[in-house]
Tab-separated table of C-alpha atoms in Angstrom:
chain	number	residue	atom	x	y	z
A	1	THR	CA	-6.323	-40.741	16.472
A	2	ASP	CA	-9.048	-39.790	14.008
A	3	SER	CA	-7.743	-38.652	10.636
A	4	THR	CA	-11.292	-38.084	9.341
A	5	ASP	CA	-11.980	-35.261	11.808
A	6	ALA	CA	-12.088	-32.014	9.768
A	7	GLU	CA	-12.026	-29.839	12.875
A	8	VAL	CA	-8.796	-31.380	14.120
A	9	TRP	CA	-7.107	-30.942	10.738
A	10	TYR	CA	-8.239	-27.320	10.809
A	11	GLY	CA	-6.910	-26.822	14.346
A	12	LEU	CA	-3.503	-28.232	13.462
A	13	ALA	CA	-3.289	-26.146	10.282
A	14	ASP	CA	-4.447	-23.043	12.150
A	15	ALA	CA	-1.637	-23.406	14.687
A	16	GLU	CA	0.943	-23.739	11.904
A	17	TYR	CA	-0.547	-20.769	10.034
A	18	HIS	CA	-0.544	-18.399	12.995
A	19	SER	CA	2.974	-19.325	14.030
A	20	VAL	CA	3.952	-17.479	10.836
A	21	ALA	CA	1.169	-14.918	10.435
A	22	ASN	CA	1.554	-13.636	13.993
A	23	GLY	CA	5.222	-12.888	13.435
A	24	GLY	CA	6.694	-15.676	15.520
A	25	VAL	CA	8.670	-17.190	12.627
A	26	ALA	CA	11.060	-15.122	10.506
A	27	SER	CA	13.325	-17.659	8.766
A	28	PRO	CA	12.250	-18.095	5.111
A	29	ASP	CA	12.916	-21.840	5.307
A	30	SER	CA	10.742	-22.148	8.406
A	31	ILE	CA	7.984	-20.073	6.844
A	32	VAL	CA	7.696	-22.292	3.773
A	33	LYS	CA	7.759	-25.476	5.895
A	34	ARG	CA	5.041	-24.269	8.258
A	35	TYR	CA	2.889	-22.822	5.502
A	36	THR	CA	3.230	-26.104	3.618
A	37	ARG	CA	1.913	-28.018	6.634
A	38	ALA	CA	-0.832	-25.435	7.166
A	39	MET	CA	-1.883	-25.564	3.503
A	40	ARG	CA	-2.098	-29.353	3.550
A	41	GLY	CA	-4.124	-29.306	6.774
A	42	PHE	CA	-6.635	-26.714	5.521
A	43	GLU	CA	-7.049	-28.555	2.216
A	44	ARG	CA	-7.604	-31.815	4.115
A	45	ALA	CA	-10.242	-30.162	6.314
A	46	ILE	CA	-12.121	-28.862	3.251
A	47	ALA	CA	-11.848	-32.232	1.498
A	48	LEU	CA	-13.475	-33.846	4.539
A	49	ASP	CA	-16.098	-31.113	4.899
A	50	SER	CA	-16.568	-28.641	2.032
A	51	THR	CA	-18.747	-26.449	4.266
A	52	PHE	CA	-15.929	-25.879	6.771
A	53	HIS	CA	-15.814	-22.135	6.153
A	54	LEU	CA	-13.105	-21.333	8.681
A	55	ALA	CA	-10.574	-23.294	6.638
A	56	TYR	CA	-11.206	-21.337	3.439
A	57	SER	CA	-10.082	-17.988	4.820
A	58	HIS	CA	-6.598	-18.976	5.950
A	59	LEU	CA	-6.058	-21.331	3.005
A	60	LEU	CA	-6.743	-18.500	0.601
A	61	GLY	CA	-4.394	-16.304	2.620
A	62	ILE	CA	-1.623	-18.828	1.969
A	63	TYR	CA	-2.484	-19.048	-1.735
A	64	ASN	CA	-2.440	-15.262	-2.054
A	65	TYR	CA	0.951	-15.246	-0.361
A	66	GLY	CA	2.242	-17.773	-2.898
A	67	MET	CA	0.682	-16.204	-5.984
A	68	SER	CA	2.379	-12.834	-5.700
A	69	GLU	CA	5.940	-12.182	-6.811
A	70	GLN	CA	6.352	-9.822	-3.869
A	71	TYR	CA	7.076	-12.447	-1.228
A	72	GLY	CA	9.700	-14.660	-2.851
A	73	VAL	CA	7.775	-17.912	-2.431
A	74	LEU	CA	5.961	-20.265	-4.800
A	75	ILE	CA	3.415	-23.059	-4.488
A	76	ALA	CA	4.085	-26.310	-6.315
A	77	GLY	CA	1.427	-28.979	-5.807
A	78	ASP	CA	0.831	-29.358	-2.088
A	79	SER	CA	4.074	-27.621	-1.063
A	80	MET	CA	5.372	-24.104	-0.697
A	81	LEU	CA	8.981	-23.434	-1.677
A	82	LEU	CA	11.343	-20.484	-1.963
A	83	ALA	CA	11.267	-18.790	-5.369
A	84	SER	CA	15.074	-18.749	-5.308
A	85	SER	CA	15.001	-22.547	-5.553
A	86	VAL	CA	13.317	-22.269	-8.973
A	87	PRO	CA	15.852	-20.467	-11.202
A	88	ASP	CA	13.878	-20.978	-14.416
A	89	SER	CA	11.706	-17.879	-14.973
A	90	THR	CA	9.224	-19.751	-17.180
A	91	ARG	CA	8.702	-22.354	-14.463
A	92	ARG	CA	8.228	-19.606	-11.858
A	93	ARG	CA	5.595	-17.890	-14.004
A	94	THR	CA	3.798	-21.222	-14.516
A	95	LEU	CA	3.676	-21.840	-10.758
A	96	LEU	CA	2.438	-18.306	-10.066
A	97	ASN	CA	-0.324	-18.650	-12.636
A	98	SER	CA	-1.267	-22.042	-11.214
A	99	ALA	CA	-1.489	-20.637	-7.684
A	100	GLN	CA	-3.674	-17.786	-8.922
A	101	GLN	CA	-6.102	-20.177	-10.571
A	102	ARG	CA	-6.093	-22.402	-7.504
A	103	ALA	CA	-6.914	-19.468	-5.221
A	104	LEU	CA	-9.703	-18.280	-7.494
A	105	THR	CA	-11.133	-21.815	-7.682
A	106	PHE	CA	-11.257	-22.172	-3.879
A	107	ALA	CA	-12.605	-18.621	-3.437
A	108	ARG	CA	-15.379	-19.199	-5.956
A	109	GLY	CA	-16.100	-22.531	-4.244
A	110	TRP	CA	-16.475	-20.775	-0.900
A	111	VAL	CA	-18.858	-18.219	-2.421
A	112	ARG	CA	-20.942	-21.047	-3.909
A	113	GLN	CA	-21.029	-22.802	-0.540
A	114	ASP	CA	-22.286	-19.692	1.227
A	115	GLU	CA	-23.266	-16.653	-0.835
A	116	ASP	CA	-24.446	-14.901	2.320
A	117	ALA	CA	-21.036	-15.079	4.014
A	118	ALA	CA	-19.431	-11.654	3.648
A	119	GLN	CA	-15.983	-13.138	4.267
A	120	SER	CA	-16.297	-15.429	1.251
A	121	TRP	CA	-16.726	-12.364	-0.968
A	122	GLU	CA	-13.787	-10.692	0.767
A	123	ALA	CA	-11.688	-13.759	-0.014
A	124	LEU	CA	-12.748	-13.699	-3.657
A	125	THR	CA	-11.758	-10.040	-3.998
A	126	ASP	CA	-8.443	-10.839	-2.251
A	127	ALA	CA	-7.768	-13.513	-4.860
A	128	PHE	CA	-8.561	-11.106	-7.685
A	129	VAL	CA	-6.286	-8.455	-6.143
A	130	ALA	CA	-3.407	-10.920	-5.804
A	131	ALA	CA	-3.920	-11.893	-9.452
A	132	GLN	CA	-4.026	-8.143	-10.305
A	133	GLN	CA	-7.422	-8.600	-11.947
A	134	TYR	CA	-8.649	-5.216	-10.783
A	135	ASP	CA	-11.650	-4.975	-13.098
A	136	SER	CA	-12.926	-8.222	-11.562
A	137	VAL	CA	-12.454	-6.806	-8.062
A	138	VAL	CA	-14.499	-3.727	-8.945
A	139	ALA	CA	-17.225	-5.812	-10.616
A	140	THR	CA	-17.410	-8.173	-7.622
A	141	ILE	CA	-17.672	-5.383	-5.056
A	142	GLU	CA	-20.275	-3.563	-7.123
A	143	ARG	CA	-22.239	-6.820	-7.344
A	144	VAL	CA	-22.088	-7.339	-3.591
A	145	SER	CA	-23.005	-3.708	-2.881
A	146	ARG	CA	-26.484	-4.524	-4.203
A	147	ARG	CA	-26.865	-7.174	-1.500
A	148	PRO	CA	-27.124	-5.286	1.807
A	149	GLN	CA	-27.195	-8.510	3.814
A	150	VAL	CA	-23.653	-9.266	2.581
A	151	TYR	CA	-22.050	-5.899	1.808
A	152	SER	CA	-19.542	-4.796	4.445
A	153	ALA	CA	-17.253	-1.893	5.257
A	154	ALA	CA	-14.333	-4.225	4.532
A	155	LEU	CA	-15.409	-4.380	0.887
A	156	ALA	CA	-16.456	-0.739	0.609
A	157	TYR	CA	-13.120	0.548	1.922
A	158	ARG	CA	-11.236	-1.925	-0.281
A	159	LEU	CA	-12.606	-0.387	-3.466
A	160	PRO	CA	-10.642	2.908	-3.273
A	161	ILE	CA	-7.450	0.924	-2.674
A	162	VAL	CA	-8.093	-1.171	-5.771
A	163	TYR	CA	-8.685	1.932	-7.861
A	164	ALA	CA	-5.491	3.514	-6.507
A	165	PHE	CA	-3.504	0.343	-7.273
A	166	ASN	CA	-4.758	0.721	-10.837
A	167	ASP	CA	-3.662	4.383	-10.947
A	168	GLN	CA	-7.295	5.552	-11.065
A	169	ILE	CA	-7.012	8.338	-8.511
A	170	PRO	CA	-10.269	10.245	-9.255
A	171	GLU	CA	-12.218	6.964	-9.021
A	172	ALA	CA	-10.460	6.114	-5.741
A	173	ARG	CA	-11.451	9.502	-4.315
A	174	THR	CA	-15.113	8.952	-5.242
A	175	ALA	CA	-15.101	5.402	-3.855
A	176	LEU	CA	-13.698	6.604	-0.528
A	177	ARG	CA	-16.456	9.172	-0.157
A	178	SER	CA	-19.049	6.512	-1.047
A	179	ALA	CA	-17.683	4.120	1.586
A	180	MET	CA	-17.892	6.820	4.247
A	181	LEU	CA	-21.519	7.513	3.328
A	182	ALA	CA	-22.502	3.841	3.128
A	183	PHE	CA	-21.369	2.839	6.631
A	184	SER	CA	-22.040	4.702	9.850
A	185	ALA	CA	-19.746	4.190	12.830
A	186	ASP	CA	-21.970	1.517	14.385
A	187	SER	CA	-22.046	-0.548	11.168
A	188	LEU	CA	-18.312	-0.559	10.410
A	189	GLY	CA	-17.609	-3.824	12.218
A	190	VAL	CA	-20.669	-5.680	10.911
A	191	ARG	CA	-20.175	-8.697	8.621
A	192	THR	CA	-16.397	-8.641	8.959
A	193	SER	CA	-13.879	-10.109	11.394
A	194	ALA	CA	-11.801	-6.921	11.547
A	195	PRO	CA	-12.468	-4.245	14.187
A	196	GLY	CA	-14.636	-1.528	12.652
A	197	VAL	CA	-12.338	1.228	13.893
A	198	LEU	CA	-9.677	0.116	11.417
A	199	PHE	CA	-11.620	0.924	8.240
A	200	PRO	CA	-11.791	4.725	8.556
A	201	LEU	CA	-8.151	4.684	9.657
A	202	ASN	CA	-7.206	2.667	6.580
A	203	GLY	CA	-9.296	5.143	4.606
A	204	MET	CA	-6.850	7.851	5.655
A	205	THR	CA	-4.231	6.251	3.403
A	206	MET	CA	-6.488	6.798	0.397
A	207	ALA	CA	-7.436	10.303	1.554
A	208	GLY	CA	-3.751	11.151	1.259
A	209	ALA	CA	-3.218	9.311	-2.030
A	210	THR	CA	-6.118	11.157	-3.655
A	211	GLY	CA	-5.506	14.557	-2.061
A	212	ALA	CA	-8.871	14.379	-0.273
A	213	VAL	CA	-7.412	15.644	3.006
A	214	SER	CA	-10.677	17.424	3.840
A	215	LEU	CA	-12.055	13.941	4.614
A	216	LEU	CA	-9.502	13.299	7.354
A	217	ASP	CA	-11.516	15.056	10.065
A	218	SER	CA	-14.627	13.002	9.224
A	219	LEU	CA	-12.580	9.794	9.193
A	220	THR	CA	-11.215	10.717	12.617
A	221	VAL	CA	-14.760	11.170	13.941
A	222	LEU	CA	-15.903	7.859	12.404
A	223	ALA	CA	-12.996	5.970	13.968
A	224	THR	CA	-13.549	7.563	17.384
A	225	GLN	CA	-17.269	6.761	17.311
A	226	ALA	CA	-16.564	3.166	16.275
A	227	ASP	CA	-14.314	2.524	19.299
A	228	ALA	CA	-12.987	4.931	21.920
A	229	THR	CA	-9.769	2.935	22.305
A	230	MET	CA	-7.412	1.409	19.766
A	231	PRO	CA	-7.050	-2.378	19.419
A	232	LEU	CA	-3.839	-3.844	20.884
A	233	THR	CA	-2.525	-0.587	22.364
A	234	GLY	CA	-5.521	0.645	24.330
A	235	THR	CA	-4.527	4.223	23.441
A	236	PRO	CA	-7.333	6.769	22.853
A	237	THR	CA	-8.627	6.443	19.306
A	238	LYS	CA	-9.140	10.198	18.947
A	239	SER	CA	-5.501	10.991	19.760
A	240	SER	CA	-4.243	8.165	17.543
A	241	ALA	CA	-6.471	9.177	14.625
A	242	GLU	CA	-5.440	12.830	14.880
A	243	TRP	CA	-1.808	11.721	14.816
A	244	PHE	CA	-2.375	9.563	11.739
A	245	ALA	CA	-4.280	12.360	10.013
A	246	ALA	CA	-1.455	14.826	10.667
A	247	GLY	CA	1.085	12.504	9.029
A	248	VAL	CA	-1.174	11.905	6.036
A	249	ARG	CA	-1.771	15.657	5.568
A	250	LEU	CA	1.972	16.267	5.515
A	251	SER	CA	2.557	13.464	3.020
A	252	ALA	CA	-0.081	15.005	0.730
A	253	GLY	CA	1.800	18.306	0.674
A	254	ALA	CA	0.228	20.302	3.504
A	255	PRO	CA	2.714	22.743	5.073
A	256	PRO	CA	4.262	21.622	8.404
A	257	THR	CA	2.434	24.133	10.578
A	258	PRO	CA	3.152	24.313	14.333
A	259	ALA	CA	-0.238	22.705	15.035
A	260	LEU	CA	0.452	19.711	12.761
A	261	MET	CA	3.962	19.249	14.104
A	262	GLN	CA	2.654	19.316	17.681
A	263	LEU	CA	0.234	16.505	16.818
A	264	ILE	CA	3.149	14.534	15.383
A	265	ARG	CA	5.285	15.018	18.492
A	266	ASP	CA	2.362	14.147	20.787
A	267	GLY	CA	1.763	10.935	18.856
A	268	VAL	CA	5.410	9.918	19.055
A	269	LYS	CA	5.340	10.500	22.807
A	270	MET	CA	2.133	8.465	23.140
A	271	LEU	CA	3.539	5.454	21.282
A	272	ASP	CA	6.878	5.681	23.042
A	273	GLY	CA	4.905	5.289	26.256
A	274	ILE	CA	3.642	1.824	25.301
A	275	GLN	CA	5.768	-0.538	27.366
A	276	SER	CA	3.895	-3.752	26.555
A	277	ALA	CA	5.358	-6.476	24.355
A	278	GLY	CA	3.332	-5.184	21.395
A	279	GLY	CA	4.725	-1.669	21.673
A	280	ALA	CA	7.591	-2.254	19.244
A	281	GLN	CA	5.218	-3.933	16.797
A	282	VAL	CA	2.804	-0.999	16.855
A	283	ARG	CA	5.616	1.521	16.452
A	284	GLY	CA	6.900	-0.463	13.488
A	285	GLN	CA	3.425	-0.569	11.925
A	286	THR	CA	3.027	3.204	12.183
A	287	LEU	CA	6.564	4.129	11.197
A	288	SER	CA	5.423	6.012	8.101
A	289	ILE	CA	3.898	8.829	10.192
A	290	PRO	CA	7.096	10.276	11.734
A	291	TYR	CA	8.873	9.321	8.476
A	292	ALA	CA	6.550	11.524	6.406
A	293	ALA	CA	6.708	14.298	9.002
A	294	TYR	CA	10.509	14.323	8.727
A	295	LEU	CA	10.364	14.506	4.937
A	296	ALA	CA	7.929	17.422	5.116
A	297	SER	CA	9.583	19.391	7.913
A	298	GLY	CA	13.259	18.433	7.897
A	299	ASP	CA	13.041	17.981	11.703
A	300	THR	CA	15.967	15.639	12.360
A	301	THR	CA	14.556	14.561	15.742
A	302	LEU	CA	11.820	12.795	13.787
A	303	ALA	CA	14.410	11.115	11.576
A	304	LEU	CA	16.057	9.811	14.748
A	305	THR	CA	12.650	8.564	15.922
A	306	VAL	CA	12.284	6.640	12.651
A	307	LEU	CA	15.718	5.055	13.065
A	308	ARG	CA	15.009	4.182	16.707
A	309	TRP	CA	11.632	2.618	15.978
A	310	ALA	CA	12.975	0.749	12.944
A	311	ALA	CA	15.836	-0.663	15.037
A	312	GLU	CA	13.291	-2.238	17.396
A	313	THR	CA	12.235	-4.556	14.576
A	314	LYS	CA	15.716	-4.730	13.016
A	315	ARG	CA	14.868	-2.725	9.891
A	316	PRO	CA	17.773	-0.638	8.573
A	317	MET	CA	16.714	2.670	7.028
A	318	ALA	CA	19.633	3.531	4.761
A	319	GLU	CA	17.753	6.271	2.919
A	320	ILE	CA	17.082	8.110	6.185
A	321	GLU	CA	20.774	7.849	7.055
A	322	ALA	CA	21.564	9.336	3.637
A	323	LEU	CA	19.156	12.230	4.163
A	324	LEU	CA	20.676	12.950	7.569
A	325	ALA	CA	24.109	13.010	5.950
A	326	LEU	CA	22.829	15.493	3.367
A	327	ASP	CA	21.305	17.601	6.149
A	328	ARG	CA	24.745	17.972	7.692
A	329	ARG	CA	26.267	18.521	4.216
A	330	ASP	CA	28.214	15.279	4.290
A	331	THR	CA	27.782	14.528	0.605
A	332	ALA	CA	30.470	11.849	0.564
A	333	THR	CA	28.667	9.726	3.157
A	334	ALA	CA	25.315	10.245	1.457
A	335	ARG	CA	26.792	9.208	-1.886
A	336	SER	CA	28.365	6.109	-0.331
A	337	ILE	CA	25.011	5.081	1.149
A	338	ALA	CA	23.125	5.784	-2.087
A	339	ALA	CA	25.554	3.561	-3.991
A	340	ARG	CA	24.057	0.633	-2.072
A	341	PHE	CA	20.470	1.390	-3.144
A	342	ARG	CA	18.933	-1.142	-5.485
A	343	ALA	CA	19.273	-0.288	-9.155
A	344	PRO	CA	15.997	1.069	-10.600
A	345	ASP	CA	15.622	-1.820	-13.059
A	346	SER	CA	15.750	-4.339	-10.199
A	347	LEU	CA	12.776	-2.687	-8.470
A	348	ARG	CA	10.201	-3.643	-11.081
A	349	GLY	CA	7.769	-6.231	-9.758
A	350	VAL	CA	9.316	-6.207	-6.290
A	351	GLY	CA	7.019	-5.809	-3.292
A	352	LEU	CA	7.525	-2.395	-1.705
A	353	SER	CA	6.849	-2.015	2.000
A	354	MET	CA	5.314	1.124	3.535
A	355	GLY	CA	3.414	1.828	0.322
A	356	GLY	CA	6.608	2.511	-1.623
A	357	LEU	CA	7.674	5.280	0.777
A	358	ARG	CA	11.251	4.095	1.171
A	359	VAL	CA	12.003	3.773	-2.560
A	360	LEU	CA	10.388	7.141	-3.285
A	361	THR	CA	12.708	8.618	-0.664
A	362	GLN	CA	15.664	6.944	-2.335
A	363	ALA	CA	14.687	8.712	-5.564
A	364	ASP	CA	14.757	12.013	-3.685
A	365	VAL	CA	18.213	11.210	-2.296
A	366	ARG	CA	19.497	10.489	-5.822
A	367	ALA	CA	18.070	13.807	-7.042
A	368	ARG	CA	19.655	15.764	-4.194
A	369	LEU	CA	22.982	14.153	-5.066
A	370	GLY	CA	22.640	15.352	-8.660
A	371	ASP	CA	21.749	11.975	-10.173
A	372	LEU	CA	18.644	13.272	-11.927
A	373	ARG	CA	18.377	10.405	-14.391
A	374	GLY	CA	18.788	7.830	-11.635
A	375	ALA	CA	16.105	9.578	-9.600
A	376	ALA	CA	13.707	9.672	-12.559
A	377	ALA	CA	14.382	6.008	-13.345
A	378	THR	CA	13.649	5.107	-9.720
A	379	TYR	CA	10.298	6.891	-9.851
A	380	GLU	CA	9.463	5.157	-13.126
A	381	ALA	CA	10.243	1.730	-11.626
A	382	VAL	CA	7.694	2.148	-8.825
A	383	SER	CA	4.212	0.699	-9.356
A	384	PRO	CA	1.360	0.868	-6.839
A	385	ARG	CA	0.502	-2.709	-7.794
A	386	THR	CA	3.522	-3.831	-5.778
A	387	PHE	CA	2.729	-1.764	-2.682
A	388	GLN	CA	2.441	-3.582	0.619
A	389	LEU	CA	0.064	-1.592	2.793
A	390	GLY	CA	-0.004	-1.941	6.548
A	391	PHE	CA	-2.075	0.178	8.894
A	392	VAL	CA	-2.051	3.840	7.875
A	393	GLU	CA	0.528	4.500	5.165
A	394	THR	CA	1.843	7.797	3.832
A	395	GLY	CA	3.654	6.270	0.847
A	396	PRO	CA	0.685	6.303	-1.581
A	397	ALA	CA	0.334	10.085	-1.214
A	398	LEU	CA	4.028	10.526	-2.029
A	399	TYR	CA	3.555	8.187	-5.004
A	400	THR	CA	0.757	10.306	-6.504
A	401	ARG	CA	2.851	13.427	-5.984
A	402	SER	CA	5.876	11.669	-7.494
A	403	PHE	CA	4.484	12.395	-10.970
A	404	LEU	CA	5.134	16.060	-10.288
A	405	ALA	CA	8.573	15.232	-8.875
A	406	ARG	CA	9.568	13.224	-11.956
A	407	ALA	CA	8.139	15.908	-14.261
A	408	ARG	CA	10.405	18.466	-12.586
A	409	LEU	CA	13.378	16.149	-13.108
A	410	TYR	CA	12.639	15.653	-16.798
A	411	ASP	CA	12.144	19.409	-17.113
A	412	GLN	CA	15.588	20.015	-15.606
A	413	LEU	CA	17.059	17.456	-17.975
A	414	GLY	CA	15.436	19.209	-20.930
A	415	ASP	CA	13.418	16.085	-21.745
A	416	LYS	CA	10.149	17.790	-22.665
A	417	ALA	CA	8.741	14.632	-24.255
A	418	ARG	CA	8.683	12.980	-20.829
A	419	ALA	CA	8.123	16.058	-18.692
A	420	LEU	CA	4.815	17.044	-20.322
A	421	PRO	CA	3.004	13.660	-19.846
A	422	ALA	CA	4.182	13.523	-16.230
A	423	TYR	CA	2.872	17.024	-15.519
A	424	GLU	CA	-0.406	16.133	-17.268
A	425	LYS	CA	-0.854	12.928	-15.300
A	426	PHE	CA	-0.271	14.658	-11.983
A	427	ALA	CA	-2.680	17.455	-12.905
A	428	ALA	CA	-5.381	14.949	-13.886
A	429	GLN	CA	-4.949	12.990	-10.654
A	430	TRP	CA	-4.789	16.052	-8.394
A	431	GLU	CA	-7.629	17.940	-10.121
A	432	GLY	CA	-10.169	16.964	-7.447
A	433	SER	CA	-7.808	17.340	-4.513
A	434	ASP	CA	-8.487	19.673	-1.609
A	435	PRO	CA	-7.986	23.375	-2.531
A	436	SER	CA	-5.385	23.682	0.237
A	437	LEU	CA	-3.115	21.436	-1.874
A	438	HIS	CA	-3.551	23.292	-5.164
A	439	GLY	CA	-0.183	25.029	-5.061
A	440	GLU	CA	1.406	22.017	-6.735
A	441	LEU	CA	-1.554	21.729	-9.106
A	442	ARG	CA	-1.049	25.339	-10.234
A	443	GLU	CA	2.652	24.623	-10.753
A	444	ALA	CA	1.830	21.616	-12.934
A	445	ARG	CA	-0.741	23.547	-14.980
A	446	ALA	CA	1.713	26.405	-15.576
A	447	ALA	CA	4.367	23.930	-16.713
A	448	ILE	CA	1.891	22.227	-19.048
A	449	THR	CA	1.039	25.569	-20.670
A	450	ARG	CA	4.710	26.497	-20.976
A	451	LEU	CA	5.702	23.178	-22.573
A	452	ARG	CA	2.720	23.111	-24.923
A	453	ASP	CA	3.435	26.666	-26.048
A	454	ALA	CA	7.074	25.774	-26.633
A	455	GLY	CA	6.015	22.773	-28.681
A	456	SER	CA	3.646	24.774	-30.854
A	457	SER	CA	6.110	27.550	-31.729
A	458	ARG	CA	7.980	27.474	-35.015
A	459	ALA	CA	10.816	29.407	-36.585
A	460	ILE	CA	9.946	32.206	-39.046
A	461	THR	CA	12.361	32.973	-41.883
A	462	PRO	CA	13.513	36.608	-41.612
A	463	GLY	CA	11.749	38.800	-44.175
A	464	ALA	CA	9.106	36.191	-44.976
A	465	SER	CA	5.406	36.661	-44.272
A	466	SER	CA	2.987	33.983	-43.149
A	467	GLY	CA	1.268	34.167	-46.519
A	468	SER	CA	4.387	33.948	-48.709
A	469	LYS	CA	4.934	30.997	-50.999
A	470	PRO	CA	8.143	28.948	-51.070
């Protein structure tokens, strides 16, 4: 009845947006239709009132969704459409670039409208991340860090992720420590809409990716002090955080000690006890913990937990089925399953859920089946820039360690030209890791010395001296 009411346009768009964002809509066709209506509504609200800050956040979320190749959608004008409906690759790239510029324009506009709104700076960094302009993300966060009235834990804990996405592991490790020092437990939820307890838990992902597992205990304390109970589940934060930390330790290469495995089993039991409607969602969001524990320990009961939890949200886990087949020495079944894995070349640029954990596991399956070149090619196709991170993920730790895994493969293949750089990269990334993880670092250093020595040796003609002339 009043098409000039910005608040009503926002309300209508917000309802459309959350019907998708809250998981109520799964059909790709329905998603693009509802996001189209939401995008138009948010843009209309801002056109009517450029200071309507609530509209900026969700609008930029839609733009970021449409400016990444990970999600299979594009934005053309005032509509979202499926990328599959645009077969021309040049046209797709043009639309992606246009969406990136559009998102950055709106984000910068929001910052201009309210430089003291922490969420406007978060949105600007989101837009830079989606455009993979990581240097701009770092510069923006460093700029905001000098403005204490705006700086938030959301930005501080984002910085290590950005560094990790750019394969800058030492910098990510330093940024994580800085974030922990900058924000005490009672300041974690200030100037951000997210519960403060989430930031130290998200920080655990980067503790694993950088080998800084000694920080996990401090992150557990921070999370517990921020909130005694977890959002959505109401489970004790301390128990949940200890469970997460155990999974991250295992993914970083810590041995599966009885104490760690007991924490894993206790956590599984705790989440299995959640009977509310959100129980399946939470189990799906934390799937990487029992997944990593199975990879580290070989405990098939945890593999069955992964399959059971994944089935609740209808997510087939073919690579886990293949590993179980290998565990029972059924190579034929494992090989049949692996034949259905995506070819390595088709993985480039594709969004990888669970921080790449599933594809990294597929590489391991290929290697165990004797397909060393296929395994190496799979590792090479994985990029952290395509990782989709959820709550606490163990995939990034496996990704950092994958440089050692691929180096071993190249070594076995006799490809020293590729083995040496892979060993060197892993050693450089793991140099500042916790001493408890240095077994793999020592292995990499020994291999580097061996390969360098082999490269520097030369044949000596029998009977000739080093000073003889030709």
